[in-house]
mmCIF file of C-alpha atoms in Angstrom:
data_model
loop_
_atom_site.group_PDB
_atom_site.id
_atom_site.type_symbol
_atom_site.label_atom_id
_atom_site.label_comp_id
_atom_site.label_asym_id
_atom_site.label_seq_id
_atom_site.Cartn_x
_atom_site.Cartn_y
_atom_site.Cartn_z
ATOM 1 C CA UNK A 137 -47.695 -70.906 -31.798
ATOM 2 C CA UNK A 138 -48.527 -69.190 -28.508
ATOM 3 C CA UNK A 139 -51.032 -66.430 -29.260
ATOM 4 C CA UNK A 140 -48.540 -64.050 -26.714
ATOM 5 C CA UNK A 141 -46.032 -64.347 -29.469
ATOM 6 C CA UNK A 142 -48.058 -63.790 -32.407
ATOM 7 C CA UNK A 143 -47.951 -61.421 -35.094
ATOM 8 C CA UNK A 144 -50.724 -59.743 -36.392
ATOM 9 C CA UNK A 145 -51.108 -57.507 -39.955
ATOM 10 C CA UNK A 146 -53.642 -55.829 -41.937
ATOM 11 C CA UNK A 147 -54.471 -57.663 -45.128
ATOM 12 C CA UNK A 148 -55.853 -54.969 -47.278
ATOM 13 C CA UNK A 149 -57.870 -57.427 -49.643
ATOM 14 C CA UNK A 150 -59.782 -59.234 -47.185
ATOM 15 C CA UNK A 151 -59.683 -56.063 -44.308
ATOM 16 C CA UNK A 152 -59.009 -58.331 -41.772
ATOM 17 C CA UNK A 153 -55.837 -58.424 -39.505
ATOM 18 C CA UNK A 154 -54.260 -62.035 -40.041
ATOM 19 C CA UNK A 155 -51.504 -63.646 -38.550
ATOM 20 C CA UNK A 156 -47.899 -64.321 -39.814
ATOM 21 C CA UNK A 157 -44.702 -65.303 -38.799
ATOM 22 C CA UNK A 158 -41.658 -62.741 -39.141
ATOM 23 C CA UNK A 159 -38.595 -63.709 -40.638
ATOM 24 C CA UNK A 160 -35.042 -63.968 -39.047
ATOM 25 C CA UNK A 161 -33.786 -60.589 -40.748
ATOM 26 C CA UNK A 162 -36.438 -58.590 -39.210
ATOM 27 C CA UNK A 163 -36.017 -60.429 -36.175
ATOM 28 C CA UNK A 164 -32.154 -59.764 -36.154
ATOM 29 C CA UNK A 165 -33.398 -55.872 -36.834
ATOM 30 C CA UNK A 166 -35.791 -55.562 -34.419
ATOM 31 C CA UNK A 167 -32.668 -56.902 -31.582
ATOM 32 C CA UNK A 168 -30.197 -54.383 -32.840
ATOM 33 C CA UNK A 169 -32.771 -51.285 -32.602
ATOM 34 C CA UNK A 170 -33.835 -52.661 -28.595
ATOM 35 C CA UNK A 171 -30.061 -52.898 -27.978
ATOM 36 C CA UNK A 172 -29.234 -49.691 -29.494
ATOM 37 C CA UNK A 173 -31.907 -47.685 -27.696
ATOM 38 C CA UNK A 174 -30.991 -49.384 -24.680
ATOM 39 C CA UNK A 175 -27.435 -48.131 -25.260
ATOM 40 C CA UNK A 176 -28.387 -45.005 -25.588
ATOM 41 C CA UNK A 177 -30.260 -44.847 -22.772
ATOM 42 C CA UNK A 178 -27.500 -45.531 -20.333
ATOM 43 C CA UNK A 179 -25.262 -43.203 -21.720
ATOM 44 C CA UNK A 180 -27.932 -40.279 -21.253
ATOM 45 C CA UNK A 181 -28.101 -41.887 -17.475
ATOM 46 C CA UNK A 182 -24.237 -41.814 -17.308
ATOM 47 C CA UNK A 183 -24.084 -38.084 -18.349
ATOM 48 C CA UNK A 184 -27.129 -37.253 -16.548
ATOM 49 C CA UNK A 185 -25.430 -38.774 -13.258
ATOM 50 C CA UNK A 186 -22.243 -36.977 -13.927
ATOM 51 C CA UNK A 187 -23.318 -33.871 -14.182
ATOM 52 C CA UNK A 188 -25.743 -34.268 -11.075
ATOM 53 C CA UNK A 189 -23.081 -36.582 -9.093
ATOM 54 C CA UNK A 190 -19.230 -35.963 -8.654
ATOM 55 C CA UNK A 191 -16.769 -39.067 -8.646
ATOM 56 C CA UNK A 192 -14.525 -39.983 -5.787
ATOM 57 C CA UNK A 193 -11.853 -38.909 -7.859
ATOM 58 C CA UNK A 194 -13.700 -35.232 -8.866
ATOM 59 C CA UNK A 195 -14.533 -34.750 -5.548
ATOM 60 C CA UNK A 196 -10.551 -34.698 -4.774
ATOM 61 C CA UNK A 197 -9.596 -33.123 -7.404
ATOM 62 C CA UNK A 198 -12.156 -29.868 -6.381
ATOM 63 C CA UNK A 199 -11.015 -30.026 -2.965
ATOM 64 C CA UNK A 200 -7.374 -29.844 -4.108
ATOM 65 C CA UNK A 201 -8.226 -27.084 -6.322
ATOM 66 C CA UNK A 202 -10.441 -25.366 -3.495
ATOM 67 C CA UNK A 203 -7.236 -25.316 -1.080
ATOM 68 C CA UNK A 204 -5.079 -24.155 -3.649
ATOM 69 C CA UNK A 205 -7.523 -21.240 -4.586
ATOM 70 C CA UNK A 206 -7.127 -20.566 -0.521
ATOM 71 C CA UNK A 207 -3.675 -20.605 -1.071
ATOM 72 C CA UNK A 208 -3.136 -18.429 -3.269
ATOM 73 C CA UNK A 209 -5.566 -15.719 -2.054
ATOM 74 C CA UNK A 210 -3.435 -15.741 1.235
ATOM 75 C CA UNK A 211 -0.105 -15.603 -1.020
ATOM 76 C CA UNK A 212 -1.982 -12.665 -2.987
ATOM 77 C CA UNK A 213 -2.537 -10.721 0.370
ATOM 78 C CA UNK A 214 0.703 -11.518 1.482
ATOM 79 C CA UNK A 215 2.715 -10.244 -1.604
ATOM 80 C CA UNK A 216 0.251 -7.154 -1.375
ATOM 81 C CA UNK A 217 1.551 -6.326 2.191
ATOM 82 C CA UNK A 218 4.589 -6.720 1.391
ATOM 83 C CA UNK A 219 4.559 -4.452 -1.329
ATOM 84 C CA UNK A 220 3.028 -1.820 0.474
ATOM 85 C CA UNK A 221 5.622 -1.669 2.886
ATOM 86 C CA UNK A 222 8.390 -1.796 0.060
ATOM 87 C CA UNK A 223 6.706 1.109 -1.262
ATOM 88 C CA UNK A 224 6.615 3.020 2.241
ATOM 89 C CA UNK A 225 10.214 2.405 2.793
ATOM 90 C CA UNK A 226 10.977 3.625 -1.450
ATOM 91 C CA UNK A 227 8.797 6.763 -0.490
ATOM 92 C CA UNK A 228 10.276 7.276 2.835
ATOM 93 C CA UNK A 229 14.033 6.890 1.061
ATOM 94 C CA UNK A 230 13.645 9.436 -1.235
ATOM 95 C CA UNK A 231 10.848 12.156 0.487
ATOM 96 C CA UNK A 232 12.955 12.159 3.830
ATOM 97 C CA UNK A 233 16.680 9.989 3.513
ATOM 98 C CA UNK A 234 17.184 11.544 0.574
ATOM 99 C CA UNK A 235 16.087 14.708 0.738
ATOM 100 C CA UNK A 236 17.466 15.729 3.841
ATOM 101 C CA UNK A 237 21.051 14.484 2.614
ATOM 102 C CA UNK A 238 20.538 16.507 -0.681
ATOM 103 C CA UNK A 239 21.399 13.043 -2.726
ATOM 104 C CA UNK A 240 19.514 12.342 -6.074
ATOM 105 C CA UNK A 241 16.452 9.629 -5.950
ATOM 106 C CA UNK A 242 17.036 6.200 -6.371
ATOM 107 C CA UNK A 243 15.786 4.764 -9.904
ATOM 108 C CA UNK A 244 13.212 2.366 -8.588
ATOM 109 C CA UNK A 245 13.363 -0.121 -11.375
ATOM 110 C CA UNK A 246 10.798 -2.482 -12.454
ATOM 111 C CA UNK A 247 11.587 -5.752 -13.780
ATOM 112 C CA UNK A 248 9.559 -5.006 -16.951
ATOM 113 C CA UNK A 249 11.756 -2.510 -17.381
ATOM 114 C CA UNK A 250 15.187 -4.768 -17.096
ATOM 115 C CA UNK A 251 13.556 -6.942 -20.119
ATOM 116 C CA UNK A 252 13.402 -10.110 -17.807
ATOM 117 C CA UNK A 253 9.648 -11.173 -18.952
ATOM 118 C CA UNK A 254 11.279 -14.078 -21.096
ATOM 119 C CA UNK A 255 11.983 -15.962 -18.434
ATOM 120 C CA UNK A 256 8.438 -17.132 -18.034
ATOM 121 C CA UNK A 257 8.409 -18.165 -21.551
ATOM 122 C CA UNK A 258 9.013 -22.013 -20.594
ATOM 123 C CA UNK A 259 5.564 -21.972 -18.743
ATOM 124 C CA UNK A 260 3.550 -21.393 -21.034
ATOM 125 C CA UNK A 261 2.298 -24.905 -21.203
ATOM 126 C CA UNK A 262 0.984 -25.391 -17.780
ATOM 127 C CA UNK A 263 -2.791 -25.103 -16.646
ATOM 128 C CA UNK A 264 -2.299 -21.810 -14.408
ATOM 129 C CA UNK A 265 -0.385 -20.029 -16.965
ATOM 130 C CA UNK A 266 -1.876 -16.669 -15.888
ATOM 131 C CA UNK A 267 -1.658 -16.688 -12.234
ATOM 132 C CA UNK A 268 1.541 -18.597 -12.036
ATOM 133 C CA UNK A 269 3.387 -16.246 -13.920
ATOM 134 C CA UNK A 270 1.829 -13.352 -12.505
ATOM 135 C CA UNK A 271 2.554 -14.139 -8.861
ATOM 136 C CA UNK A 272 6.229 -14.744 -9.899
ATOM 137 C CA UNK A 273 6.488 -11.271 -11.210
ATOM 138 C CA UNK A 274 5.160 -9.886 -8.268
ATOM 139 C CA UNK A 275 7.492 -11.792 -6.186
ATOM 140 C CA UNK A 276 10.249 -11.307 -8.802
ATOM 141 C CA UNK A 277 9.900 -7.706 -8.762
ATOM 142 C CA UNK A 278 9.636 -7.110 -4.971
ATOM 143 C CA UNK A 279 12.938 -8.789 -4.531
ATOM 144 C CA UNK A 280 14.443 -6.636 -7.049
ATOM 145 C CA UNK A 281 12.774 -3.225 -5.341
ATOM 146 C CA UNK A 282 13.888 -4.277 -1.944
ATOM 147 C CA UNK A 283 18.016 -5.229 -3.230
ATOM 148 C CA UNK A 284 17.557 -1.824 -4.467
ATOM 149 C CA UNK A 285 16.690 -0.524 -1.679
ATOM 150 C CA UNK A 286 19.135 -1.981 0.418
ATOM 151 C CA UNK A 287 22.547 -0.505 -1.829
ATOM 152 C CA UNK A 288 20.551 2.902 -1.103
ATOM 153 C CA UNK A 289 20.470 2.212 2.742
ATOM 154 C CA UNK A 290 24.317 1.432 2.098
ATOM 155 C CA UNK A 291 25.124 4.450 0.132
ATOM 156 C CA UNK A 292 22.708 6.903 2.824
ATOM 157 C CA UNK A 293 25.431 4.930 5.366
ATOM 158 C CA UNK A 294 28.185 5.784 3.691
ATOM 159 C CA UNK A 295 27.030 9.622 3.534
ATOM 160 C CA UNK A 296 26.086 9.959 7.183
ATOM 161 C CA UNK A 297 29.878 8.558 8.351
ATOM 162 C CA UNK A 298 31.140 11.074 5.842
ATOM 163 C CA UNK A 299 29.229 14.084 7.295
ATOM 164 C CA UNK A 300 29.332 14.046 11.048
ATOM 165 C CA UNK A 301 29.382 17.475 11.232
ATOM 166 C CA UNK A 302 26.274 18.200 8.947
ATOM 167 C CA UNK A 303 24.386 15.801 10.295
ATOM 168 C CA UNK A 304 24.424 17.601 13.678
ATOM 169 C CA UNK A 305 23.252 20.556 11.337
ATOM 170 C CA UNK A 306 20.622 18.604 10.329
ATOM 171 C CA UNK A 307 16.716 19.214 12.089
ATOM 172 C CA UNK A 308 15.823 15.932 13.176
ATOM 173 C CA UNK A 309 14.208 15.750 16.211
ATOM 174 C CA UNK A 310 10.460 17.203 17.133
ATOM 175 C CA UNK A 311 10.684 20.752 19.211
ATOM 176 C CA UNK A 312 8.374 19.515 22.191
ATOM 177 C CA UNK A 313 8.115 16.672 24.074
ATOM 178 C CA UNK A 314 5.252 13.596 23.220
ATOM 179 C CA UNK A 315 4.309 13.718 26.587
ATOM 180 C CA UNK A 316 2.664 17.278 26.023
ATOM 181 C CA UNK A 317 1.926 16.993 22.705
ATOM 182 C CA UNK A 318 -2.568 16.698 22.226
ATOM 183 C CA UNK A 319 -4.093 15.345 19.130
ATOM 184 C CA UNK A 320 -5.427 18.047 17.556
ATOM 185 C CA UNK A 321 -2.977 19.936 15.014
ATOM 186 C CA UNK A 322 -2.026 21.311 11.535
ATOM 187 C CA UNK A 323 0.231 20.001 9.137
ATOM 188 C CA UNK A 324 2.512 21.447 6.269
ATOM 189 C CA UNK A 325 0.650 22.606 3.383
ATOM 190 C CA UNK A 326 -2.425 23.911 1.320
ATOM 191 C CA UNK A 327 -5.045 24.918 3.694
ATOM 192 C CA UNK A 328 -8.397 27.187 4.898
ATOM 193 C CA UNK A 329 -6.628 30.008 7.300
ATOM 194 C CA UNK A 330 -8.500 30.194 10.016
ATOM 195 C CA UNK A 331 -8.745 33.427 10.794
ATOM 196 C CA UNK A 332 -9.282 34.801 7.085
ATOM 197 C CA UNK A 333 -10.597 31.677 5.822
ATOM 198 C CA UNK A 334 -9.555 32.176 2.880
ATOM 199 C CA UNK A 335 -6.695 29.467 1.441
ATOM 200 C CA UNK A 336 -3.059 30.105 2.075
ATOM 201 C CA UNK A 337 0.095 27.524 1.835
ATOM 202 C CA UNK A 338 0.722 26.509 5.648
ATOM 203 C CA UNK A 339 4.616 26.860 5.833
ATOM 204 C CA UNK A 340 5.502 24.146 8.906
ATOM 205 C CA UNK A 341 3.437 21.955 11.490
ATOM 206 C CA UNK A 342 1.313 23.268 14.452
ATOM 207 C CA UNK A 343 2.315 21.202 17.558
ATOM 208 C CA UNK A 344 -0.543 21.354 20.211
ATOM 209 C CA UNK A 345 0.641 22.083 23.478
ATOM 210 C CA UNK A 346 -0.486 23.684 26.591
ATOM 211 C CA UNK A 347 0.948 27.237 27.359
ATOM 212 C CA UNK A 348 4.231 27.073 28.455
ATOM 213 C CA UNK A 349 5.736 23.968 27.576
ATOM 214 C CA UNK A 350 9.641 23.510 26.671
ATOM 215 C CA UNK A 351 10.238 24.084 22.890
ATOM 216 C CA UNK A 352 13.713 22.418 21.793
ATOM 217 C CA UNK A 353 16.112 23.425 19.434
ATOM 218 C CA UNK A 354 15.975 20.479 16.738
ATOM 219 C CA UNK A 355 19.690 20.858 15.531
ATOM 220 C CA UNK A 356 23.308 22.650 15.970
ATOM 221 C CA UNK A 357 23.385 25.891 14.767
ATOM 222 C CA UNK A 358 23.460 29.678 16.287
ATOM 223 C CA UNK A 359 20.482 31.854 17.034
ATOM 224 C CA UNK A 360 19.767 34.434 14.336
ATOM 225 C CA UNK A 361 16.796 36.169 15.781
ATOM 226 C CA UNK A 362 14.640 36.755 18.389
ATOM 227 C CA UNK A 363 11.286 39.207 18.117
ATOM 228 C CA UNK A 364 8.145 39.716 18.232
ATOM 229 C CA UNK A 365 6.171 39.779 15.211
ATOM 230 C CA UNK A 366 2.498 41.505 15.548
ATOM 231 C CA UNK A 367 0.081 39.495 13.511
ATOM 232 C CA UNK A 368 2.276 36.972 12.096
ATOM 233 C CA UNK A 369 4.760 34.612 14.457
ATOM 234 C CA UNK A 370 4.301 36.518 17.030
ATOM 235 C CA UNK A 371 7.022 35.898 19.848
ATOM 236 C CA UNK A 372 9.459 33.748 17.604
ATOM 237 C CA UNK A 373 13.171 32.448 17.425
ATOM 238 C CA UNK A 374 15.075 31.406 14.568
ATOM 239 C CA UNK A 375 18.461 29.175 14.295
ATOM 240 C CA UNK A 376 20.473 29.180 11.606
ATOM 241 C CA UNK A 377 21.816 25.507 11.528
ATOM 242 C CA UNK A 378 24.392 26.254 8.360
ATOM 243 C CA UNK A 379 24.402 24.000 5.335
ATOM 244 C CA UNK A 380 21.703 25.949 4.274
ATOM 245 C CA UNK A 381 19.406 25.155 6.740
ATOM 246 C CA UNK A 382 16.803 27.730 9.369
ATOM 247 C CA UNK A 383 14.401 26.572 11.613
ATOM 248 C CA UNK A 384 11.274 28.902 12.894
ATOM 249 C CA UNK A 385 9.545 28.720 16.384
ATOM 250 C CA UNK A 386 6.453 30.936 16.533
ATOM 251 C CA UNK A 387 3.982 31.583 18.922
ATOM 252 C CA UNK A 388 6.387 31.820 22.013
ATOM 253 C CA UNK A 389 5.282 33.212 25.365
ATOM 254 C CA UNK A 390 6.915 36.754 25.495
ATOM 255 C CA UNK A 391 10.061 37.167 26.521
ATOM 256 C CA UNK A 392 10.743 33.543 27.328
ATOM 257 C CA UNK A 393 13.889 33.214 25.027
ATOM 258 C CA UNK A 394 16.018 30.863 27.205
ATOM 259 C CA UNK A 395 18.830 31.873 24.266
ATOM 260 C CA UNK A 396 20.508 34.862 23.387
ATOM 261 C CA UNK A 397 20.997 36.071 19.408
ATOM 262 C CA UNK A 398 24.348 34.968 18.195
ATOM 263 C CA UNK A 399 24.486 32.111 20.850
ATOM 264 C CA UNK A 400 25.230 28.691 19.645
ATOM 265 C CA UNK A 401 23.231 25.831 20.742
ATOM 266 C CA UNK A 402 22.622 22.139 20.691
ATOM 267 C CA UNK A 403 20.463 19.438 19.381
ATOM 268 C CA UNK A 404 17.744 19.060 22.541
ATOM 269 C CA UNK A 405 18.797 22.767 24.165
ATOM 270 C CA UNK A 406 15.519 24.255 25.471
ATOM 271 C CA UNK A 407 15.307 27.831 23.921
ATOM 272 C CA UNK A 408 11.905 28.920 24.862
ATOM 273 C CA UNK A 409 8.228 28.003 25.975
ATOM 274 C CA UNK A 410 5.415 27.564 23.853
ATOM 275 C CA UNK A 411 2.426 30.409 23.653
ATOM 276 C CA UNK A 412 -0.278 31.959 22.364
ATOM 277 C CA UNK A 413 1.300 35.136 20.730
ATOM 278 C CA UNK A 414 0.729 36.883 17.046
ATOM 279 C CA UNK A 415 -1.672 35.544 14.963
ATOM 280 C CA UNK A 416 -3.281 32.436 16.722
ATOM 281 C CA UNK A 417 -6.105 30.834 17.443
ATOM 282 C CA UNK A 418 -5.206 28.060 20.368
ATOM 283 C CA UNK A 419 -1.998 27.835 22.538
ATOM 284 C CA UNK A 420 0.008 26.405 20.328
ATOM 285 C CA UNK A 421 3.911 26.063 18.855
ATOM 286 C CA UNK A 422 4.521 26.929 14.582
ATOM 287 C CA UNK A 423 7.347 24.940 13.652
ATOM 288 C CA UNK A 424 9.808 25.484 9.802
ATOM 289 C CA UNK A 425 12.012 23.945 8.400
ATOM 290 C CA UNK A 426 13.769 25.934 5.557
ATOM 291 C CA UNK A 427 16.311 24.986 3.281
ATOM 292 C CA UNK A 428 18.375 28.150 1.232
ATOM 293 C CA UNK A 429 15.046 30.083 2.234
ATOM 294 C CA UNK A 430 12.388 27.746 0.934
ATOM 295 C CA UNK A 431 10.172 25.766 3.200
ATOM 296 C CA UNK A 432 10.280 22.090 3.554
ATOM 297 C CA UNK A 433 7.563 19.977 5.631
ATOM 298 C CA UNK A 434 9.245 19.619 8.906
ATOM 299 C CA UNK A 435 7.795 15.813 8.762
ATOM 300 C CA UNK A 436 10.312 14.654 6.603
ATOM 301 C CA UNK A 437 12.809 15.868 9.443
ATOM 302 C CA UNK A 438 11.585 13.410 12.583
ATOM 303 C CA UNK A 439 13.809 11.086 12.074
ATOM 304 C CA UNK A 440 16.057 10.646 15.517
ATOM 305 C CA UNK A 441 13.465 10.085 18.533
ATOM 306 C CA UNK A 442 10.364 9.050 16.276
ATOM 307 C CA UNK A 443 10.098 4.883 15.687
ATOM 308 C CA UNK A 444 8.512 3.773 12.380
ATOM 309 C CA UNK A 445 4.933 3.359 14.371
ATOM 310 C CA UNK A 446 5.033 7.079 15.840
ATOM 311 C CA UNK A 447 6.420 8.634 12.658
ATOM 312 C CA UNK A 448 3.325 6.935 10.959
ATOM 313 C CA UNK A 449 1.224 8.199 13.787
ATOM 314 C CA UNK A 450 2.503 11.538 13.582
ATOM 315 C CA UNK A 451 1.849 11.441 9.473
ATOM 316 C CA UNK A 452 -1.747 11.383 10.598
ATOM 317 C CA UNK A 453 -1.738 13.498 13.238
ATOM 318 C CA UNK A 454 -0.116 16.823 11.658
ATOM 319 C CA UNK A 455 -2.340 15.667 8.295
ATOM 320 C CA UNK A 456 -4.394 18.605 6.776
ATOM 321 C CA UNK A 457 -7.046 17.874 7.949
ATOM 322 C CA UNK A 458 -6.423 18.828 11.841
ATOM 323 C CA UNK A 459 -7.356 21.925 13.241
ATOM 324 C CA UNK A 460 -5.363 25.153 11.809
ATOM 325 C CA UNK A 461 -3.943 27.341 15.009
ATOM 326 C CA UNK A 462 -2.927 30.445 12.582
#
């Protein structure tokens, strides 16, 4: 026997280690434990490269998965524009269409509230549950919120062809020109006066404008007064436009009426020039709105000779947070 196969073990009677010969069985045994840890050991390496390797196939699947993510992120953004404007236009229906019509709001409905969830019920076995169904209920709800919105344009339609005559009543166009109106400027609301500085409810919209400049009446109706009001309006003209409806032009330059009380006028008839008269800090033209005696924010009344970007413009122009003129 060749001494670099040889067995060796301890005899404990004569304590010395003796050769011997081991027997198939343990031979056998000894083959099954090399092949077993040798089994083991390449399915540690397996996992071990898995987890520090990707397959073809994983790689292909991640990149799938990584445009898809892309995908839906510009989806996400998209529906969230869109929403936004659907909003704008819901706000803008019933704050200005609306209002200035006297009809009621429209009931802008979600689709939770038409009971319609069920129909998402048949995916609840795929892998994107969540964000499948929740980017069809965006888009399922938008579509509802804009055919809404479109039997309310019809309806506002309907009313304007069946009231000509009040909608030439109606304020609807700014009282000066864009081309002299400046930046700076007041808008409807709670505010710090600026010449008692204490707070007081700002009644219409200061419109910036040099000294002098053409003030328009915004609507059919008859002049109901002209005067001069000593540390309030100052130099101002109202029109009564019927239907319940007054506007107010304060801060005129004396005596520059181009209209007579009791005269009837037109939409885009100059009546006056702008001033610096009563209780005022900057040249400068006060402009109301009233309906039955109460004041409504002229904004909501720009709705002729103002496209949707200068209407937004203006929004942030006659904001609060201008500068108060009186």
């Amino acid at each position: 026997m060749s001494k670099k196969h040889t067995l060796f073990r301890f005899n404990e009677q004569t304590l010395n280690f003796e050769p011997y010969q081991a027997g198939l069985s343990r031979r056998i045994w000894r083959v099954v434990v090399y092949a077993l840890w040798g089994i083991l050991a390449g399915v540690a390496a397996f996992f071990l490269y898995s987890a520090l390797f990707d397959s073809p196939d994983t790689r292909k699947l991640k990149e799938e998965n990584d445009r898809l993510a892309m995908q839906y992120e510009v989806l996400r953004r998209q529906v969230k524009d869109i929403e936004t404007v659907v909003q704008d236009l819901e706000e803008r229906d019933d704050n200005m269409y609306r209002a200035i019509l006297q009809a009621e709001p429209v009931n802008h409905r979600s689709l939770s509230d038409l009971g319609r969830t069920d129909r998402y019920s048949s995916w609840a076995d795929l892998a994107w549950h969540d964000l499948v169904v929740n980017t069809s209920s965006q888009l399922d709800d938008l579509a509802h919120r804009v055919y809404i919105q479109s039997k309310s344009y019809d309806e506002l339609a309907d009313l304007v062809r069946n009231n000509e005559d009040r909608i030439a009543h109606l304020p609807a166009i700014q009282p000066v020109k864009n081309s002299v109106l400046r930046r700076e400027a007041s808008g409807y609301g709670w505010r710090t006066d600026p010449i008692y500085g204490d707070r007081r409810f700002h009644k219409g919209i200061d419109f910036s404008v040099p000294r002098g400049s053409e003030v328009f009446a915004t609507a059919d109706g008859t002049v109901s007064y002209i005067g001069y009001q000593r540390g309030g309006y100052g130099y101002l003209i109202i029109i009564d436009h019927g239907y319940g409806y007054e506007t107010y032009y304060a801060h005129l330059t004396n005596n520059s009426a181009k209209v007579k009380v009791g005269q009837k006028v037109k939409r885009g008839d100059l009546i006056a020039l702008s001033g610096h008269t009563g209780k005022s800090t900057a040249p400068h033209l006060h402009y109301e709105v009233r309906l039955h005696g109460n004041p409504n924010n002229p904004i909501y009344y720009f709705f002729i000779d103002l496209t949707p970007e200068e209407y937004d413009d203006m929004l942030t122009t006659l904001s609060n947070s201008g500068m108060p003129m009186d």
